[in-house]
Tab-separated table of C-alpha atoms in Angstrom:
chain	number	residue	atom	x	y	z
A	1	MET	CA	0.000	0.000	0.000
A	2	HIS	CA	1.206	3.537	-0.706
A	3	ASN	CA	2.580	5.588	2.178
A	4	PRO	CA	0.137	8.208	3.521
A	5	PRO	CA	1.103	11.907	3.232
A	6	ASN	CA	2.519	13.777	6.200
A	7	ARG	CA	0.137	15.772	8.389
A	8	LEU	CA	0.692	19.175	6.735
A	9	ALA	CA	0.358	17.739	3.216
A	10	ALA	CA	-2.833	15.944	4.282
A	11	TYR	CA	-4.313	19.223	5.565
A	12	LEU	CA	-3.529	20.893	2.243
A	13	LEU	CA	-5.126	18.036	0.295
A	14	LEU	CA	-8.319	18.213	2.373
A	15	ALA	CA	-8.509	21.995	1.991
A	16	LEU	CA	-7.902	21.760	-1.757
A	17	SER	CA	-10.581	19.070	-2.098
A	18	MET	CA	-13.279	21.171	-0.431
A	19	SER	CA	-12.117	24.291	-2.298
A	20	LEU	CA	-12.588	22.475	-5.596
A	21	VAL	CA	-16.051	21.357	-4.475
A	22	GLY	CA	-17.002	24.952	-3.758
A	23	SER	CA	-15.587	26.053	-7.102
A	24	TYR	CA	-17.495	23.581	-9.230
A	25	VAL	CA	-20.675	24.122	-7.220
A	26	ALA	CA	-20.498	27.825	-8.040
A	27	LEU	CA	-19.599	27.229	-11.688
A	28	SER	CA	-22.271	24.563	-12.166
A	29	LYS	CA	-25.099	27.126	-12.279
A	30	PRO	CA	-25.014	27.308	-16.113
A	31	LEU	CA	-24.996	23.498	-16.287
A	32	VAL	CA	-28.089	23.147	-14.115
A	33	ALA	CA	-29.820	25.781	-16.246
A	34	THR	CA	-29.090	23.802	-19.422
A	35	LEU	CA	-29.175	20.129	-18.419
A	36	PRO	CA	-31.718	18.163	-16.339
A	37	VAL	CA	-30.200	17.420	-12.923
A	38	PHE	CA	-30.195	13.632	-13.173
A	39	LEU	CA	-28.883	13.711	-16.738
A	40	LEU	CA	-26.109	16.015	-15.546
A	41	ALA	CA	-25.246	13.667	-12.672
A	42	TRP	CA	-25.286	10.607	-14.955
A	43	MET	CA	-22.946	12.220	-17.502
A	44	ARG	CA	-20.705	13.402	-14.658
A	45	PHE	CA	-20.154	9.815	-13.499
A	46	GLY	CA	-19.756	8.619	-17.074
A	47	ILE	CA	-17.075	11.174	-17.959
A	48	GLY	CA	-15.341	10.547	-14.634
A	49	GLY	CA	-15.275	6.816	-15.328
A	50	LEU	CA	-13.741	7.352	-18.780
A	51	ALA	CA	-10.950	9.399	-17.162
A	52	MET	CA	-9.800	6.697	-14.719
A	53	PRO	CA	-10.441	3.127	-15.974
A	54	HIS	CA	-6.873	2.184	-14.966
A	55	TRP	CA	-7.626	3.143	-11.355
A	56	LEU	CA	-10.053	0.205	-11.155
A	57	ILE	CA	-7.174	-2.271	-11.480
A	58	LYS	CA	-6.247	-3.771	-8.117
A	59	PRO	CA	-2.638	-2.981	-7.090
A	60	ALA	CA	-0.426	-6.001	-6.543
A	61	ASP	CA	0.107	-5.177	-2.860
A	62	GLU	CA	-3.598	-4.654	-2.105
A	63	PRO	CA	-5.346	-7.550	-0.334
A	64	PRO	CA	-8.549	-8.933	-1.878
A	65	MET	CA	-11.664	-7.013	-0.891
A	66	THR	CA	-13.669	-8.637	1.856
A	67	ARG	CA	-17.462	-8.728	1.908
A	68	THR	CA	-17.428	-5.917	4.470
A	69	THR	CA	-15.207	-3.742	2.271
A	70	ARG	CA	-17.506	-4.266	-0.722
A	71	LYS	CA	-20.494	-3.196	1.380
A	72	LEU	CA	-18.650	-0.083	2.544
A	73	VAL	CA	-17.731	0.856	-1.046
A	74	PHE	CA	-21.379	0.533	-2.075
A	75	LEU	CA	-22.574	2.546	0.935
A	76	GLU	CA	-19.965	5.230	0.247
A	77	SER	CA	-21.374	5.746	-3.236
A	78	LEU	CA	-25.029	5.289	-2.254
A	79	LEU	CA	-24.844	7.802	0.609
A	80	GLY	CA	-22.103	10.176	-0.569
A	81	ASN	CA	-23.033	10.353	-4.254
A	82	PHE	CA	-26.584	9.176	-4.939
A	83	LEU	CA	-28.694	9.962	-1.864
A	84	PHE	CA	-26.738	13.108	-1.005
A	85	SER	CA	-27.499	14.559	-4.450
A	86	ILE	CA	-31.192	13.668	-4.266
A	87	CYS	CA	-31.656	14.960	-0.702
A	88	MET	CA	-29.787	18.172	-1.421
A	89	LEU	CA	-31.387	18.978	-4.774
A	90	TYR	CA	-34.953	18.293	-3.708
A	91	GLY	CA	-34.440	19.658	-0.203
A	92	VAL	CA	-33.191	23.035	-1.452
A	93	SER	CA	-36.077	23.208	-3.923
A	94	MET	CA	-38.631	22.737	-1.115
A	95	THR	CA	-37.176	25.034	1.532
A	96	SER	CA	-35.534	28.440	1.651
A	97	ALA	CA	-31.858	28.788	0.798
A	98	ILE	CA	-31.221	30.422	4.159
A	99	SER	CA	-32.599	27.387	6.012
A	100	ALA	CA	-30.558	25.023	3.862
A	101	GLY	CA	-27.373	26.994	4.521
A	102	VAL	CA	-27.837	27.002	8.279
A	103	ILE	CA	-28.624	23.267	8.338
A	104	MET	CA	-25.537	22.507	6.221
A	105	ALA	CA	-23.459	24.303	8.839
A	106	SER	CA	-23.922	21.245	11.041
A	107	ILE	CA	-21.757	19.034	8.774
A	108	PRO	CA	-18.547	19.370	10.858
A	109	ALA	CA	-20.397	18.462	14.065
A	110	ALA	CA	-22.197	15.556	12.366
A	111	VAL	CA	-18.867	14.195	11.085
A	112	ALA	CA	-17.362	14.492	14.579
A	113	LEU	CA	-20.255	12.699	16.276
A	114	MET	CA	-20.295	9.882	13.720
A	115	SER	CA	-16.525	9.434	13.917
A	116	TRP	CA	-16.754	9.286	17.723
A	117	PHE	CA	-19.582	6.748	17.620
A	118	PHE	CA	-18.504	4.513	14.726
A	119	LEU	CA	-14.711	4.958	14.629
A	120	ARG	CA	-14.188	5.528	18.366
A	121	GLU	CA	-12.084	8.600	17.589
A	122	ARG	CA	-11.153	10.652	20.627
A	123	ILE	CA	-12.153	14.297	20.093
A	124	GLY	CA	-10.349	16.877	22.211
A	125	LEU	CA	-11.625	20.260	23.364
A	126	ARG	CA	-9.647	22.120	20.703
A	127	VAL	CA	-11.195	20.081	17.883
A	128	TRP	CA	-14.665	20.717	19.365
A	129	ALA	CA	-13.821	24.439	19.449
A	130	ALA	CA	-12.735	24.208	15.806
A	131	ILE	CA	-16.002	22.489	14.916
A	132	ALA	CA	-17.976	25.184	16.738
A	133	CYS	CA	-16.132	27.943	14.850
A	134	ALA	CA	-16.697	26.177	11.535
A	135	ALA	CA	-20.409	25.694	12.170
A	136	PHE	CA	-20.915	29.240	13.451
A	137	GLY	CA	-18.989	30.748	10.532
A	138	ILE	CA	-20.949	28.817	7.892
A	139	GLY	CA	-24.236	29.603	9.628
A	140	LEU	CA	-23.426	33.299	9.923
A	141	PHE	CA	-22.496	33.427	6.253
A	142	SER	CA	-25.805	31.808	5.285
A	143	LEU	CA	-27.748	34.288	7.420
A	144	SER	CA	-25.910	37.293	6.005
A	145	LYS	CA	-26.169	36.672	2.251
A	146	SER	CA	-27.730	39.729	0.665
A	147	GLU	CA	-29.807	37.773	-1.828
A	148	LEU	CA	-31.322	35.782	1.011
A	149	SER	CA	-32.257	38.950	2.843
A	150	ALA	CA	-34.018	40.119	-0.286
A	151	GLN	CA	-35.815	36.802	-0.516
A	152	TYR	CA	-37.087	37.104	3.034
A	153	GLY	CA	-38.077	40.709	2.460
A	154	GLN	CA	-40.476	39.503	-0.223
A	155	GLY	CA	-41.711	36.580	1.858
A	156	LEU	CA	-41.536	32.915	1.001
A	157	ASP	CA	-42.581	31.793	-2.424
A	158	ALA	CA	-46.180	30.610	-2.626
A	159	ASN	CA	-45.015	27.100	-3.400
A	160	LEU	CA	-43.051	26.926	-0.153
A	161	THR	CA	-45.890	25.913	2.124
A	162	SER	CA	-45.149	25.086	5.749
A	163	LYS	CA	-45.415	21.369	4.962
A	164	ASN	CA	-43.007	21.626	2.031
A	165	VAL	CA	-40.543	23.658	4.091
A	166	LEU	CA	-40.545	21.038	6.826
A	167	ILE	CA	-39.982	18.218	4.337
A	168	GLY	CA	-37.298	20.280	2.596
A	169	ASN	CA	-35.472	20.934	5.865
A	170	LEU	CA	-35.587	17.225	6.709
A	171	LEU	CA	-34.176	16.359	3.280
A	172	VAL	CA	-31.325	18.860	3.699
A	173	PHE	CA	-30.571	17.381	7.112
A	174	GLY	CA	-30.580	13.977	5.429
A	175	ALA	CA	-27.942	15.341	3.049
A	176	VAL	CA	-25.891	16.430	6.091
A	177	LEU	CA	-26.024	12.895	7.485
A	178	CYS	CA	-25.064	11.472	4.071
A	179	GLU	CA	-22.059	13.801	3.869
A	180	ALA	CA	-20.987	12.875	7.406
A	181	ALA	CA	-21.327	9.172	6.605
A	182	TYR	CA	-19.226	9.771	3.463
A	183	ALA	CA	-16.366	11.094	5.614
A	184	VAL	CA	-16.602	8.320	8.204
A	185	ILE	CA	-16.909	5.441	5.715
A	186	GLY	CA	-14.105	6.981	3.668
A	187	LYS	CA	-11.846	6.845	6.710
A	188	LYS	CA	-12.573	3.120	7.081
A	189	LEU	CA	-11.903	2.478	3.387
A	190	THR	CA	-8.558	4.292	3.345
A	191	GLY	CA	-7.241	1.631	5.724
A	192	VAL	CA	-7.726	-1.151	3.163
A	193	LEU	CA	-7.887	0.478	-0.296
A	194	THR	CA	-5.818	3.106	-2.088
A	195	PRO	CA	-7.420	6.524	-2.706
A	196	LYS	CA	-7.399	5.879	-6.462
A	197	ARG	CA	-9.251	2.583	-6.082
A	198	ILE	CA	-11.816	4.156	-3.749
A	199	THR	CA	-12.353	7.036	-6.177
A	200	SER	CA	-12.881	4.791	-9.197
A	201	LEU	CA	-15.056	2.217	-7.420
A	202	ILE	CA	-17.518	4.665	-5.865
A	203	ASN	CA	-17.729	6.529	-9.196
A	204	LEU	CA	-18.594	3.256	-10.941
A	205	TRP	CA	-21.342	2.563	-8.407
A	206	GLY	CA	-22.580	6.132	-8.782
A	207	PHE	CA	-22.825	5.668	-12.551
A	208	MET	CA	-24.798	2.446	-12.176
A	209	LEU	CA	-27.165	3.913	-9.576
A	210	MET	CA	-27.815	7.011	-11.679
A	211	THR	CA	-28.164	5.225	-15.048
A	212	PRO	CA	-31.957	4.551	-14.918
A	213	LEU	CA	-32.757	8.186	-14.090
A	214	GLY	CA	-30.114	9.496	-16.487
A	215	LEU	CA	-31.380	7.426	-19.416
A	216	TYR	CA	-34.956	8.473	-18.679
A	217	MET	CA	-33.939	12.145	-18.862
A	218	ALA	CA	-31.769	11.612	-21.951
A	219	VAL	CA	-34.556	10.156	-24.128
A	220	ASP	CA	-36.318	13.474	-24.788
A	221	PHE	CA	-33.357	15.823	-24.317
A	222	ASP	CA	-32.058	17.834	-27.289
A	223	PHE	CA	-28.267	17.464	-27.035
A	224	ARG	CA	-27.783	19.678	-30.122
A	225	ALA	CA	-28.890	22.687	-28.075
A	226	VAL	CA	-25.866	22.372	-25.754
A	227	THR	CA	-23.106	24.825	-26.671
A	228	ALA	CA	-19.399	24.006	-26.900
A	229	GLY	CA	-18.703	26.126	-23.823
A	230	THR	CA	-21.242	24.145	-21.808
A	231	TRP	CA	-19.646	20.864	-22.890
A	232	LEU	CA	-16.219	22.123	-21.760
A	233	LEU	CA	-17.676	23.215	-18.426
A	234	LEU	CA	-19.315	19.797	-18.088
A	235	VAL	CA	-15.966	18.052	-18.584
A	236	PHE	CA	-14.359	20.231	-15.889
A	237	TYR	CA	-17.286	19.610	-13.549
A	238	ALA	CA	-17.137	15.841	-14.099
A	239	LEU	CA	-13.374	15.614	-13.545
A	240	ALA	CA	-13.494	17.850	-10.477
A	241	ALA	CA	-16.513	16.165	-8.874
A	242	SER	CA	-15.799	12.529	-9.706
A	243	VAL	CA	-11.998	12.366	-9.817
A	244	TRP	CA	-9.958	15.204	-8.314
A	245	THR	CA	-11.958	16.096	-5.196
A	246	VAL	CA	-12.577	12.472	-4.175
A	247	TRP	CA	-8.938	11.457	-4.643
A	248	LEU	CA	-7.698	14.509	-2.719
A	249	TRP	CA	-10.157	13.881	0.129
A	250	MET	CA	-9.395	10.156	0.442
A	251	THR	CA	-5.641	10.783	0.325
A	252	GLY	CA	-5.896	13.348	3.109
A	253	LEU	CA	-8.117	11.024	5.169
A	254	LYS	CA	-5.363	8.412	5.273
A	255	THR	CA	-3.535	10.655	7.755
A	256	VAL	CA	-6.145	12.929	9.377
A	257	PRO	CA	-8.906	11.687	11.740
A	258	ALA	CA	-12.389	11.986	10.257
A	259	ALA	CA	-13.599	14.420	12.943
A	260	LYS	CA	-10.759	16.829	12.255
A	261	ALA	CA	-11.129	16.432	8.484
A	262	GLY	CA	-14.774	17.480	8.784
A	263	VAL	CA	-13.653	20.974	9.823
A	264	PHE	CA	-12.253	21.483	6.314
A	265	THR	CA	-15.784	21.522	4.882
A	266	VAL	CA	-15.683	25.273	5.671
A	267	MET	CA	-13.577	25.663	2.529
A	268	LEU	CA	-16.625	24.782	0.403
A	269	PRO	CA	-18.695	27.948	1.000
A	270	ILE	CA	-15.567	30.093	1.113
A	271	SER	CA	-14.309	28.964	-2.294
A	272	ALA	CA	-17.823	29.126	-3.774
A	273	ALA	CA	-18.131	32.734	-2.594
A	274	LEU	CA	-14.702	33.649	-3.989
A	275	VAL	CA	-15.619	32.178	-7.378
A	276	GLY	CA	-18.815	34.208	-7.233
A	277	VAL	CA	-16.826	37.385	-6.561
A	278	PHE	CA	-14.041	36.926	-9.118
A	279	ALA	CA	-15.898	35.024	-11.868
A	280	LEU	CA	-19.567	35.904	-11.489
A	281	GLY	CA	-19.336	39.539	-10.380
A	282	GLU	CA	-20.903	39.063	-6.938
A	283	THR	CA	-19.924	41.115	-3.871
A	284	LEU	CA	-19.093	40.268	-0.277
A	285	ARG	CA	-20.201	42.330	2.710
A	286	GLY	CA	-18.366	42.909	5.970
A	287	VAL	CA	-20.488	40.417	7.901
A	288	GLN	CA	-19.694	37.732	5.342
A	289	LEU	CA	-15.973	38.406	5.644
A	290	LEU	CA	-16.304	38.139	9.422
A	291	ALA	CA	-18.102	34.807	8.968
A	292	PHE	CA	-15.260	33.510	6.813
A	293	GLY	CA	-12.736	34.682	9.393
A	294	ILE	CA	-14.513	32.728	12.138
A	295	ALA	CA	-14.763	29.646	9.935
A	296	LEU	CA	-11.056	29.823	9.060
A	297	LEU	CA	-10.242	30.189	12.752
A	298	GLY	CA	-11.760	26.746	13.134
A	299	VAL	CA	-9.355	25.392	10.506
A	300	VAL	CA	-6.426	26.991	12.336
A	301	LEU	CA	-7.504	25.474	15.651
A	302	ALA	CA	-7.881	22.042	14.057
A	303	THR	CA	-4.484	22.096	12.357
A	304	LEU	CA	-2.279	23.550	15.096
A	305	PRO	CA	0.178	20.919	16.334
A	306	ALA	CA	-0.638	19.470	19.717
A	307	ARG	CA	1.607	20.445	22.575
A	308	THR	CA	3.645	17.586	23.937
A	309	ARG	CA	4.417	17.414	27.616
A	310	ALA	CA	8.061	17.162	28.476
A	311	THR	CA	8.859	14.098	30.559
A	312	PRO	CA	10.986	14.871	33.606
A	313	ALA	CA	14.472	13.434	33.588
A	314	LYS	CA	14.994	10.478	35.848
A	315	LEU	CA	17.144	10.994	38.936
A	316	LYS	CA	20.401	9.167	38.829
């Protein structure tokens, strides 16, 4: 098995993974406007699979997969790819964006609790403080977005009835649990499989799970209406979502505990906002910058080296 990266390199890989997620989420707006969601997801897995068929080959030094490992690979794709997408897409459509943003702020805490319960990871006070900063920063950012304030000034859309909002909030929380399970199961898998194998296997499962819905959407879709620029953006989105971000995350997880890795999810909204500013012409307000500062403080707290106690010299 390949040697895991050192602690600092692992932190950088985790941060880069979540930054890429935020980037392609922000840049995927034109894709969602052009392509049906499930067709987009199906083509994403298909393009990702074409980019890494050689990653499916088992390395010579990797032991055969046990029945438990196969189940974990399937669950990683089912929860982290398939159900997460469905819960998030439909949840956001049924509730307000501000509610979804605040609920998503609980991802670091959900990862920590699951890693404590399932992986028996010991979580110190400083990591809990980092999780609190991350959650508070993401929540504050969601509450302070100017477009959300405008939305609330006009009142909820007529389609957002109280029943729909409740169901939408529950679906978004389901997406939080799926994302937390993705981090915890990924930590288990990195102990027996290489990051490349994990990336390719869960992408293959994602493609198979999404194929019925993708084919259904593709039957009546006019592919000739898609511009060359949209196709190029689709290729970037597929490679980033299915290959680069997963490989970076799994490689970092080989070294970093799952609870601490969950803090790096703060990089997702930060990078998405920066792409919005520099590529989409959006603006950031002072409260949003403060929110990012608090969230990044959580990353600093999580990554500071632990102080080691000096052992007293023995008397001769």
